[in-house]
Structures are given as C-alpha cells and as structure tokens.
C-alpha cells in the first residue's frame, strides 16, 4: 500500500524543519503504517489520546493508558513528541471549570483545578515531551475584516456565546469572583506558568486556527508579547520566554486560503521572538455537504499548486518555523476525508500535492 521508495518528507526538509503527523495507539500494531510513518515523519502529535478529556474525567481521576502508549512509542522510535493539550474550551471534563449544571465554578477553584490537572499530567511526562500546546483555540472566530483591531487582545478571548461548542469556559470561571485588577483572561498566564512549573524543559506553545486572519493574528501576537512581558516582571523569571512558540494550525481550503495573508501572519509572529510551528495542516476542496473525494484532475492540480506555494513560504521562514505537522496520514484516514486534504489518497498512493511539495526544496 505505502511506497517507501518515495522521497522521505523528513529527509527532504531536514535542513528546514521537522515533519510531523498524527498518531493513535490503535495504529501501533499496523507494521506497514508505522513503517510509512517513520519513513516520512520525525515528530508526532496524538490525534486524541492526549486531549484533556482523554486524560481526566473527574477530580483526582486520571487515565493515562493511551497517552502512555503514545509516549512509549515515540521514545522507542526516536520520534519527537508534541503534547496536545492542557487548556481547551472543547474536549475537556466538566470538573475543571464548571458545575454539574454547566455554570462556571469560582475563580479560585478553577485556578486550583487547572494547577492540579497540569501538575498531574505534565508532571507524569516531564522531560519526555518536546513541546506542549499549552492552550488551544482561546480566541474567538471573527476574521476581523469588518472592523479595525482594537489593540486589546483580551477583548477577543472566548467567553459567552450562543454556540455551546465555542463557549470560553476557562474565561467564565476566572471571571467568576475576579477582584480589582483581575480578569477572566488571567487564566492564560496561569496555564503557561503551571506548564513551565511542572515540565520546565518543554517548549510551550499557544495553538489556534484561522490564525492568519487580521483580528486573530494581531490578538495572538499581542497576547504572546503581553504574557511574556508579565513573565519578565515575575519573581521567578529565568531568562526564558514563557510563551515560546505560536502554533498555526493550517486547516486550509480552496476558497478562503490566501498565501499573502499567511505571509503577514508569519512576519508578525516572527517578530515576537517565539518559535513557530504549522501544527495541524491539511487542505480541503468541497464541503461535507458537497464532498470533493476523490479530487478531479483540475482540483488536484490546484491543490498541489497551493500546497507548493505554502511550503515555499514555510521554507522561506524556516529560520523561525521548527515543525510542519500534517493532520492525517491519507485522505481516507483524515477527519476531513470529504475534502481529500492530505498528500496521499485513500489507497495510500502519493498525490500530485506530495510531489509538488517535495519539489519545492529543489526550487530554493
């Protein structure tokens, strides 16, 4: 199924950045799949096994079996492992920041719960994880093209919303009982502080999607600069930045993706002094209601051209980018399989996009 005579992606981009993909423990006994993985990728992110709800379901209750398998596999195969994630508004247990009825718990309890969770989780794997996505998707979805950015990143942090899947539960809990000079957004600093405290060697990332749209890219950059300024004034400041990386998920599509807009985000993020990673990359055509799988010849060509344009940009910024992770090993294994988003088709054969991306290095 998998052609291991193809150029190795991690070897092709060895001088520029790591290449990664996602793994699940139920795949580890698939020898052919794992051989392909080790041929093309030298870093890994657990697709679901290390998300908050997979780790803890109740206070003091932790289930590490799946995460342990991922960590063990990465160690045995010398794969750089990315931890994903500690703090997220989704796929997280109720006890962390809500009462049984869904209302926010008091600020002090939320902070204590966050520390307990990160202490148990990060502490277990301290020294075994290269980097952590400390906070995932904290900012609202607005593209920001309808009005100028206000200049205050805190205004764009998720909070109450009509969409129950997008509620900023950590914000609401931290706002519940906030005193003078305190704010619901204070959870951002605390999450990074606890991550540094309990896994001091790991590189700490903020991770988000639609990260190239003006409001979001400006808010992310300002947040990173502000949190790092707070850290420099902290009595425990050790000379390192607290937020050390910005994760650009890179879930792209044929309608909205604008390479110039992505360039502007890379330029802005690089000015923060942090590392950058492309953390969850895929490129879809069509929609779930109107699938584009398999791609037409015309769409396949367009997809390959767009992937090539993006990788040329990543190589250009490779002094700042340390990793590119593809979110899916093949179209058939992707969470967005309806859009044929990856380098390999459902049968595992390399698509035009694969060959176009490999060719980008030769174009430099």
Short mmCIF file of C-alpha atoms in Angstrom, two decimals:
data_model
loop_
_atom_site.label_atom_id
_atom_site.label_comp_id
_atom_site.label_asym_id
_atom_site.label_seq_id
_atom_site.Cartn_x
_atom_site.Cartn_y
_atom_site.Cartn_z
CA UNK A 1 0.00 0.00 0.00
CA UNK A 2 2.67 2.51 1.05
CA UNK A 3 5.54 3.17 -1.34
CA UNK A 4 8.66 3.52 0.78
CA UNK A 5 10.80 4.27 -2.27
CA UNK A 6 9.28 7.75 -2.35
CA UNK A 7 11.45 10.60 -1.06
CA UNK A 8 11.22 10.86 2.72
CA UNK A 9 9.47 14.08 3.72
CA UNK A 10 11.51 14.49 6.90
CA UNK A 11 14.73 13.95 4.92
CA UNK A 12 13.68 16.39 2.19
CA UNK A 13 13.04 19.14 4.74
CA UNK A 14 15.73 18.10 7.22
CA UNK A 15 17.64 21.39 6.88
CA UNK A 16 14.49 23.46 7.31
CA UNK A 17 12.10 21.97 9.88
CA UNK A 18 10.75 18.76 11.35
CA UNK A 19 7.91 16.99 9.55
CA UNK A 20 5.12 15.50 11.64
CA UNK A 21 1.75 13.81 11.55
CA UNK A 22 -0.81 12.42 13.99
CA UNK A 23 -0.84 9.04 15.72
CA UNK A 24 -3.32 6.93 17.66
CA UNK A 25 -2.43 3.96 19.89
CA UNK A 26 -4.67 1.63 17.88
CA UNK A 27 -2.33 2.12 14.91
CA UNK A 28 0.85 0.93 16.59
CA UNK A 29 0.32 -2.72 15.62
CA UNK A 30 -0.04 -1.82 11.93
CA UNK A 31 3.52 -2.52 10.80
CA UNK A 32 3.09 -1.12 7.29
CA UNK A 33 1.52 2.10 8.55
CA UNK A 34 4.23 2.58 11.15
CA UNK A 35 6.96 1.92 8.57
CA UNK A 36 5.45 4.64 6.40
CA UNK A 37 5.28 6.96 9.39
CA UNK A 38 8.92 6.52 10.30
CA UNK A 39 9.91 6.93 6.63
CA UNK A 40 8.21 10.32 6.27
CA UNK A 41 7.93 11.88 9.74
CA UNK A 42 10.19 12.60 12.67
CA UNK A 43 7.68 14.25 15.01
CA UNK A 44 4.21 13.26 16.19
CA UNK A 45 1.10 14.64 17.82
CA UNK A 46 -1.52 12.37 19.38
CA UNK A 47 -4.77 12.85 17.47
CA UNK A 48 -6.99 12.34 20.54
CA UNK A 49 -5.16 10.32 23.19
CA UNK A 50 -3.62 13.35 24.90
CA UNK A 51 -6.55 15.78 24.79
CA UNK A 52 -7.87 16.86 28.21
CA UNK A 53 -10.99 14.65 28.25
CA UNK A 54 -8.84 11.61 27.41
CA UNK A 55 -6.70 12.25 30.49
CA UNK A 56 -9.18 13.11 33.25
CA UNK A 57 -12.93 12.66 33.70
CA UNK A 58 -13.31 13.74 37.34
CA UNK A 59 -11.28 15.33 40.17
CA UNK A 60 -8.41 13.03 41.04
CA UNK A 61 -9.34 10.57 38.27
CA UNK A 62 -6.68 10.21 35.56
CA UNK A 63 -6.48 7.71 32.73
CA UNK A 64 -3.00 7.60 31.24
CA UNK A 65 -3.05 4.25 29.44
CA UNK A 66 -3.48 5.67 25.92
CA UNK A 67 -1.11 8.58 26.47
CA UNK A 68 1.48 6.23 27.98
CA UNK A 69 1.36 4.16 24.81
CA UNK A 70 1.99 7.22 22.66
CA UNK A 71 4.91 8.36 24.83
CA UNK A 72 6.43 4.87 24.85
CA UNK A 73 6.11 4.53 21.07
CA UNK A 74 7.72 7.92 20.49
CA UNK A 75 10.62 7.10 22.81
CA UNK A 76 11.24 3.68 21.23
CA UNK A 77 11.16 5.09 17.70
CA UNK A 78 13.07 8.31 18.43
CA UNK A 79 10.12 10.44 17.34
CA UNK A 80 9.88 13.99 18.71
CA UNK A 81 6.58 14.11 20.61
CA UNK A 82 4.24 17.10 20.85
CA UNK A 83 1.81 17.23 23.80
CA UNK A 84 -1.69 18.33 22.79
CA UNK A 85 -3.13 19.88 25.00
CA UNK A 86 -3.69 21.20 28.55
CA UNK A 87 -6.26 24.00 28.31
CA UNK A 88 -9.05 23.98 25.73
CA UNK A 89 -12.67 25.09 25.65
CA UNK A 90 -13.60 21.78 23.98
CA UNK A 91 -12.99 18.10 24.77
CA UNK A 92 -12.36 18.90 28.42
CA UNK A 93 -14.02 17.44 31.52
CA UNK A 94 -16.71 19.44 33.29
CA UNK A 95 -14.95 19.39 36.66
CA UNK A 96 -12.10 21.62 35.52
CA UNK A 97 -14.14 24.83 35.25
CA UNK A 98 -17.89 24.10 35.53
CA UNK A 99 -20.52 22.88 37.94
CA UNK A 100 -22.71 19.90 37.05
CA UNK A 101 -25.31 22.28 35.59
CA UNK A 102 -22.70 23.87 33.33
CA UNK A 103 -22.40 27.14 35.25
CA UNK A 104 -18.86 28.38 35.95
CA UNK A 105 -17.18 27.44 39.19
CA UNK A 106 -15.49 30.20 41.27
CA UNK A 107 -12.21 31.63 40.07
CA UNK A 108 -10.11 30.28 42.94
CA UNK A 109 -11.40 26.75 42.42
CA UNK A 110 -10.81 26.92 38.66
CA UNK A 111 -7.23 28.02 39.22
CA UNK A 112 -6.66 25.23 41.74
CA UNK A 113 -8.18 22.69 39.34
CA UNK A 114 -6.01 23.90 36.48
CA UNK A 115 -2.88 23.54 38.55
CA UNK A 116 -3.89 20.10 39.82
CA UNK A 117 -4.58 18.90 36.27
CA UNK A 118 -1.38 20.28 34.75
CA UNK A 119 0.69 19.10 37.72
CA UNK A 120 -0.57 15.53 37.35
CA UNK A 121 -0.43 15.50 33.55
CA UNK A 122 2.74 17.44 32.79
CA UNK A 123 4.48 16.00 35.81
CA UNK A 124 3.95 12.45 34.59
CA UNK A 125 5.66 13.17 31.27
CA UNK A 126 8.10 15.85 32.35
CA UNK A 127 11.22 15.63 30.21
CA UNK A 128 9.58 13.28 27.69
CA UNK A 129 7.60 15.83 25.67
CA UNK A 130 9.45 18.18 23.34
CA UNK A 131 6.73 20.83 23.33
CA UNK A 132 3.21 21.34 24.70
CA UNK A 133 0.25 23.06 23.13
CA UNK A 134 -0.49 24.68 26.47
CA UNK A 135 -3.63 26.50 25.34
CA UNK A 136 -5.63 25.56 22.27
CA UNK A 137 -8.02 27.90 20.44
CA UNK A 138 -8.59 30.60 23.06
CA UNK A 139 -9.60 33.34 20.63
CA UNK A 140 -12.98 33.99 19.00
CA UNK A 141 -13.51 33.11 15.36
CA UNK A 142 -14.07 36.61 13.93
CA UNK A 143 -11.95 37.19 10.84
CA UNK A 144 -11.66 40.83 11.79
CA UNK A 145 -12.07 42.10 8.26
CA UNK A 146 -15.21 44.10 9.07
CA UNK A 147 -13.62 46.50 11.55
CA UNK A 148 -10.14 47.51 12.77
CA UNK A 149 -8.44 45.52 15.53
CA UNK A 150 -8.97 47.33 18.85
CA UNK A 151 -5.43 46.77 20.09
CA UNK A 152 -6.59 44.88 23.20
CA UNK A 153 -6.17 41.10 22.81
CA UNK A 154 -8.26 40.43 25.92
CA UNK A 155 -11.39 41.57 24.10
CA UNK A 156 -11.05 38.66 21.66
CA UNK A 157 -10.76 35.79 24.15
CA UNK A 158 -13.67 33.33 24.04
CA UNK A 159 -16.39 33.85 26.61
CA UNK A 160 -20.21 33.52 26.48
CA UNK A 161 -21.70 32.65 23.09
CA UNK A 162 -24.86 31.18 21.59
CA UNK A 163 -22.78 28.28 20.24
CA UNK A 164 -22.37 25.78 23.11
CA UNK A 165 -19.32 24.27 21.39
CA UNK A 166 -17.47 27.61 21.43
CA UNK A 167 -18.06 28.85 25.00
CA UNK A 168 -14.92 30.04 26.79
CA UNK A 169 -15.40 28.08 30.00
CA UNK A 170 -12.00 28.97 31.44
CA UNK A 171 -12.68 32.67 30.93
CA UNK A 172 -16.10 32.46 32.59
CA UNK A 173 -14.73 30.59 35.60
CA UNK A 174 -11.83 33.00 36.07
CA UNK A 175 -14.26 35.92 35.77
CA UNK A 176 -16.47 34.39 38.46
CA UNK A 177 -15.13 36.11 41.56
CA UNK A 178 -12.48 38.25 39.90
CA UNK A 179 -11.43 41.11 42.14
CA UNK A 180 -9.94 44.52 41.46
CA UNK A 181 -7.27 44.30 38.80
CA UNK A 182 -8.28 40.74 37.89
CA UNK A 183 -9.93 39.48 34.70
CA UNK A 184 -11.29 36.31 33.17
CA UNK A 185 -8.35 36.31 30.75
CA UNK A 186 -5.90 35.76 33.61
CA UNK A 187 -6.17 32.03 33.01
CA UNK A 188 -3.85 32.45 30.02
CA UNK A 189 -0.86 33.42 32.14
CA UNK A 190 -1.65 30.76 34.76
CA UNK A 191 -1.80 27.96 32.19
CA UNK A 192 1.67 28.77 30.86
CA UNK A 193 3.04 29.33 34.36
CA UNK A 194 1.84 25.92 35.56
CA UNK A 195 3.12 24.23 32.41
CA UNK A 196 6.58 25.73 32.94
CA UNK A 197 6.48 24.79 36.63
CA UNK A 198 5.67 21.13 36.07
CA UNK A 199 7.53 20.43 32.81
CA UNK A 200 10.33 23.00 32.85
CA UNK A 201 12.27 21.68 29.86
CA UNK A 202 9.38 21.59 27.38
CA UNK A 203 8.84 24.32 24.78
CA UNK A 204 5.50 25.99 25.50
CA UNK A 205 3.18 26.85 22.59
CA UNK A 206 -0.05 28.71 22.04
CA UNK A 207 -2.07 27.00 19.27
CA UNK A 208 -5.01 28.25 17.13
CA UNK A 209 -6.80 28.02 13.78
CA UNK A 210 -7.69 30.78 11.28
CA UNK A 211 -4.52 32.25 12.70
CA UNK A 212 -3.77 34.31 9.59
CA UNK A 213 -6.94 36.43 9.69
CA UNK A 214 -6.20 40.02 10.81
CA UNK A 215 -8.02 40.15 14.16
CA UNK A 216 -6.74 36.78 15.26
CA UNK A 217 -3.13 37.18 14.16
CA UNK A 218 -2.90 40.60 15.86
CA UNK A 219 -4.56 39.37 19.03
CA UNK A 220 -2.32 36.28 19.20
CA UNK A 221 0.84 38.32 18.72
CA UNK A 222 -0.22 40.90 21.31
CA UNK A 223 -1.17 38.18 23.79
CA UNK A 224 2.20 36.47 23.39
CA UNK A 225 4.08 39.75 23.85
CA UNK A 226 1.95 40.72 26.86
CA UNK A 227 2.24 37.37 28.65
CA UNK A 228 5.99 37.33 28.08
CA UNK A 229 6.21 40.89 29.45
CA UNK A 230 4.30 39.79 32.55
CA UNK A 231 6.71 36.89 32.92
CA UNK A 232 9.77 39.14 32.68
CA UNK A 233 8.41 41.08 35.67
CA UNK A 234 7.68 37.88 37.63
CA UNK A 235 9.96 36.99 40.57
CA UNK A 236 10.55 33.53 39.07
CA UNK A 237 11.61 34.84 35.66
CA UNK A 238 14.52 32.71 34.47
CA UNK A 239 15.56 34.44 31.25
CA UNK A 240 13.37 32.26 29.01
CA UNK A 241 10.14 33.39 27.43
CA UNK A 242 7.07 31.84 28.99
CA UNK A 243 5.19 31.54 25.69
CA UNK A 244 7.94 30.17 23.48
CA UNK A 245 6.00 29.20 20.40
CA UNK A 246 2.99 30.03 18.26
CA UNK A 247 1.17 27.15 16.62
CA UNK A 248 -0.56 27.91 13.33
CA UNK A 249 -2.94 25.01 12.75
CA UNK A 250 -3.11 25.50 8.99
CA UNK A 251 -6.52 23.98 8.26
CA UNK A 252 -6.83 25.45 4.77
CA UNK A 253 -9.37 25.24 1.95
CA UNK A 254 -9.62 26.21 -1.71
CA UNK A 255 -11.97 29.15 -1.07
CA UNK A 256 -10.51 31.17 1.79
CA UNK A 257 -6.79 30.44 1.84
CA UNK A 258 -4.69 33.49 0.98
CA UNK A 259 -0.92 32.98 0.87
CA UNK A 260 -0.23 36.70 1.30
CA UNK A 261 -2.33 36.75 4.46
CA UNK A 262 -0.36 33.77 5.79
CA UNK A 263 2.88 35.58 4.97
CA UNK A 264 1.74 38.56 7.02
CA UNK A 265 0.99 36.27 9.96
CA UNK A 266 4.43 34.66 9.71
CA UNK A 267 6.07 38.08 9.56
CA UNK A 268 4.15 39.27 12.62
CA UNK A 269 4.66 36.10 14.66
CA UNK A 270 8.37 36.01 13.87
CA UNK A 271 8.70 39.49 15.39
CA UNK A 272 7.55 38.15 18.78
CA UNK A 273 10.82 36.22 19.03
CA UNK A 274 8.99 32.92 19.51
CA UNK A 275 9.29 29.73 17.53
CA UNK A 276 6.54 28.96 15.02
CA UNK A 277 5.02 25.61 14.11
CA UNK A 278 2.48 24.62 11.48
CA UNK A 279 0.61 22.24 13.74
CA UNK A 280 -2.42 20.65 12.01
CA UNK A 281 -2.05 21.21 8.30
CA UNK A 282 -4.50 20.00 5.67
CA UNK A 283 -6.04 21.47 2.51
CA UNK A 284 -9.62 20.67 1.55
CA UNK A 285 -11.76 21.02 -1.53
CA UNK A 286 -15.55 20.97 -1.47
CA UNK A 287 -17.56 20.68 1.76
CA UNK A 288 -19.10 17.98 3.91
CA UNK A 289 -22.43 18.53 2.14
CA UNK A 290 -20.73 18.56 -1.29
CA UNK A 291 -17.68 16.28 -0.99
CA UNK A 292 -14.68 16.51 -3.29
CA UNK A 293 -13.37 13.00 -2.80
CA UNK A 294 -11.63 11.92 -4.88
CA UNK A 295 -10.40 15.16 -6.40
CA UNK A 296 -10.97 15.99 -10.04
CA UNK A 297 -7.86 16.40 -12.16
CA UNK A 298 -8.34 20.17 -12.12
CA UNK A 299 -8.75 20.32 -8.33
CA UNK A 300 -5.79 18.02 -7.80
CA UNK A 301 -3.63 20.43 -9.78
CA UNK A 302 -4.94 23.40 -7.79
CA UNK A 303 -4.32 21.60 -4.51
CA UNK A 304 -0.76 20.74 -5.49
CA UNK A 305 -0.08 24.35 -6.51
CA UNK A 306 -1.42 25.68 -3.22
CA UNK A 307 0.50 23.17 -1.11
CA UNK A 308 3.65 24.06 -3.04
CA UNK A 309 3.08 27.78 -2.51
CA UNK A 310 2.66 27.24 1.22
CA UNK A 311 5.74 25.06 1.57
CA UNK A 312 7.83 27.56 -0.36
CA UNK A 313 6.67 30.13 2.17
CA UNK A 314 7.50 27.83 5.09
CA UNK A 315 11.00 27.22 3.72
CA UNK A 316 11.44 30.96 3.32
CA UNK A 317 10.57 31.40 7.01
CA UNK A 318 12.36 28.26 8.18
CA UNK A 319 14.66 30.26 10.46
CA UNK A 320 11.52 30.71 12.57
CA UNK A 321 9.50 27.57 11.77
CA UNK A 322 10.62 24.46 13.64
CA UNK A 323 7.93 22.00 12.58
CA UNK A 324 5.25 21.31 9.98
CA UNK A 325 2.68 18.71 11.02
CA UNK A 326 0.16 17.26 8.58
CA UNK A 327 -3.17 16.34 10.21
CA UNK A 328 -3.86 12.98 8.59
CA UNK A 329 -1.79 10.23 7.01
CA UNK A 330 -4.06 9.80 3.99
CA UNK A 331 -7.36 11.12 2.69
CA UNK A 332 -9.18 8.04 3.96
CA UNK A 333 -7.77 8.48 7.47
CA UNK A 334 -8.40 12.21 7.71
CA UNK A 335 -11.08 13.79 9.93
CA UNK A 336 -11.92 15.82 6.81
CA UNK A 337 -11.86 12.94 4.32
CA UNK A 338 -14.71 14.56 2.39
CA UNK A 339 -12.23 17.19 1.16
CA UNK A 340 -9.30 14.95 0.09
CA UNK A 341 -6.97 17.07 2.25
CA UNK A 342 -3.67 15.18 2.56
CA UNK A 343 -0.63 14.10 0.49
CA UNK A 344 -1.88 10.53 -0.03
CA UNK A 345 -5.14 9.21 -1.45
CA UNK A 346 -7.38 6.62 0.20
CA UNK A 347 -5.23 3.82 -1.16
CA UNK A 348 -2.04 5.38 0.23
CA UNK A 349 -0.66 6.47 -3.13
CA UNK A 350 1.15 9.79 -3.35
CA UNK A 351 -0.92 12.59 -4.88
CA UNK A 352 0.22 15.50 -7.02
CA UNK A 353 0.43 17.54 -3.84
CA UNK A 354 3.12 15.24 -2.40
CA UNK A 355 5.36 15.56 -5.44
CA UNK A 356 4.78 19.32 -5.67
CA UNK A 357 5.81 19.80 -2.04
CA UNK A 358 8.93 17.67 -2.42
CA UNK A 359 9.89 19.74 -5.46
CA UNK A 360 9.77 22.99 -3.50
CA UNK A 361 13.15 22.37 -1.91
CA UNK A 362 14.76 21.97 -5.30
CA UNK A 363 13.26 25.33 -6.26
CA UNK A 364 15.09 27.17 -3.49
#
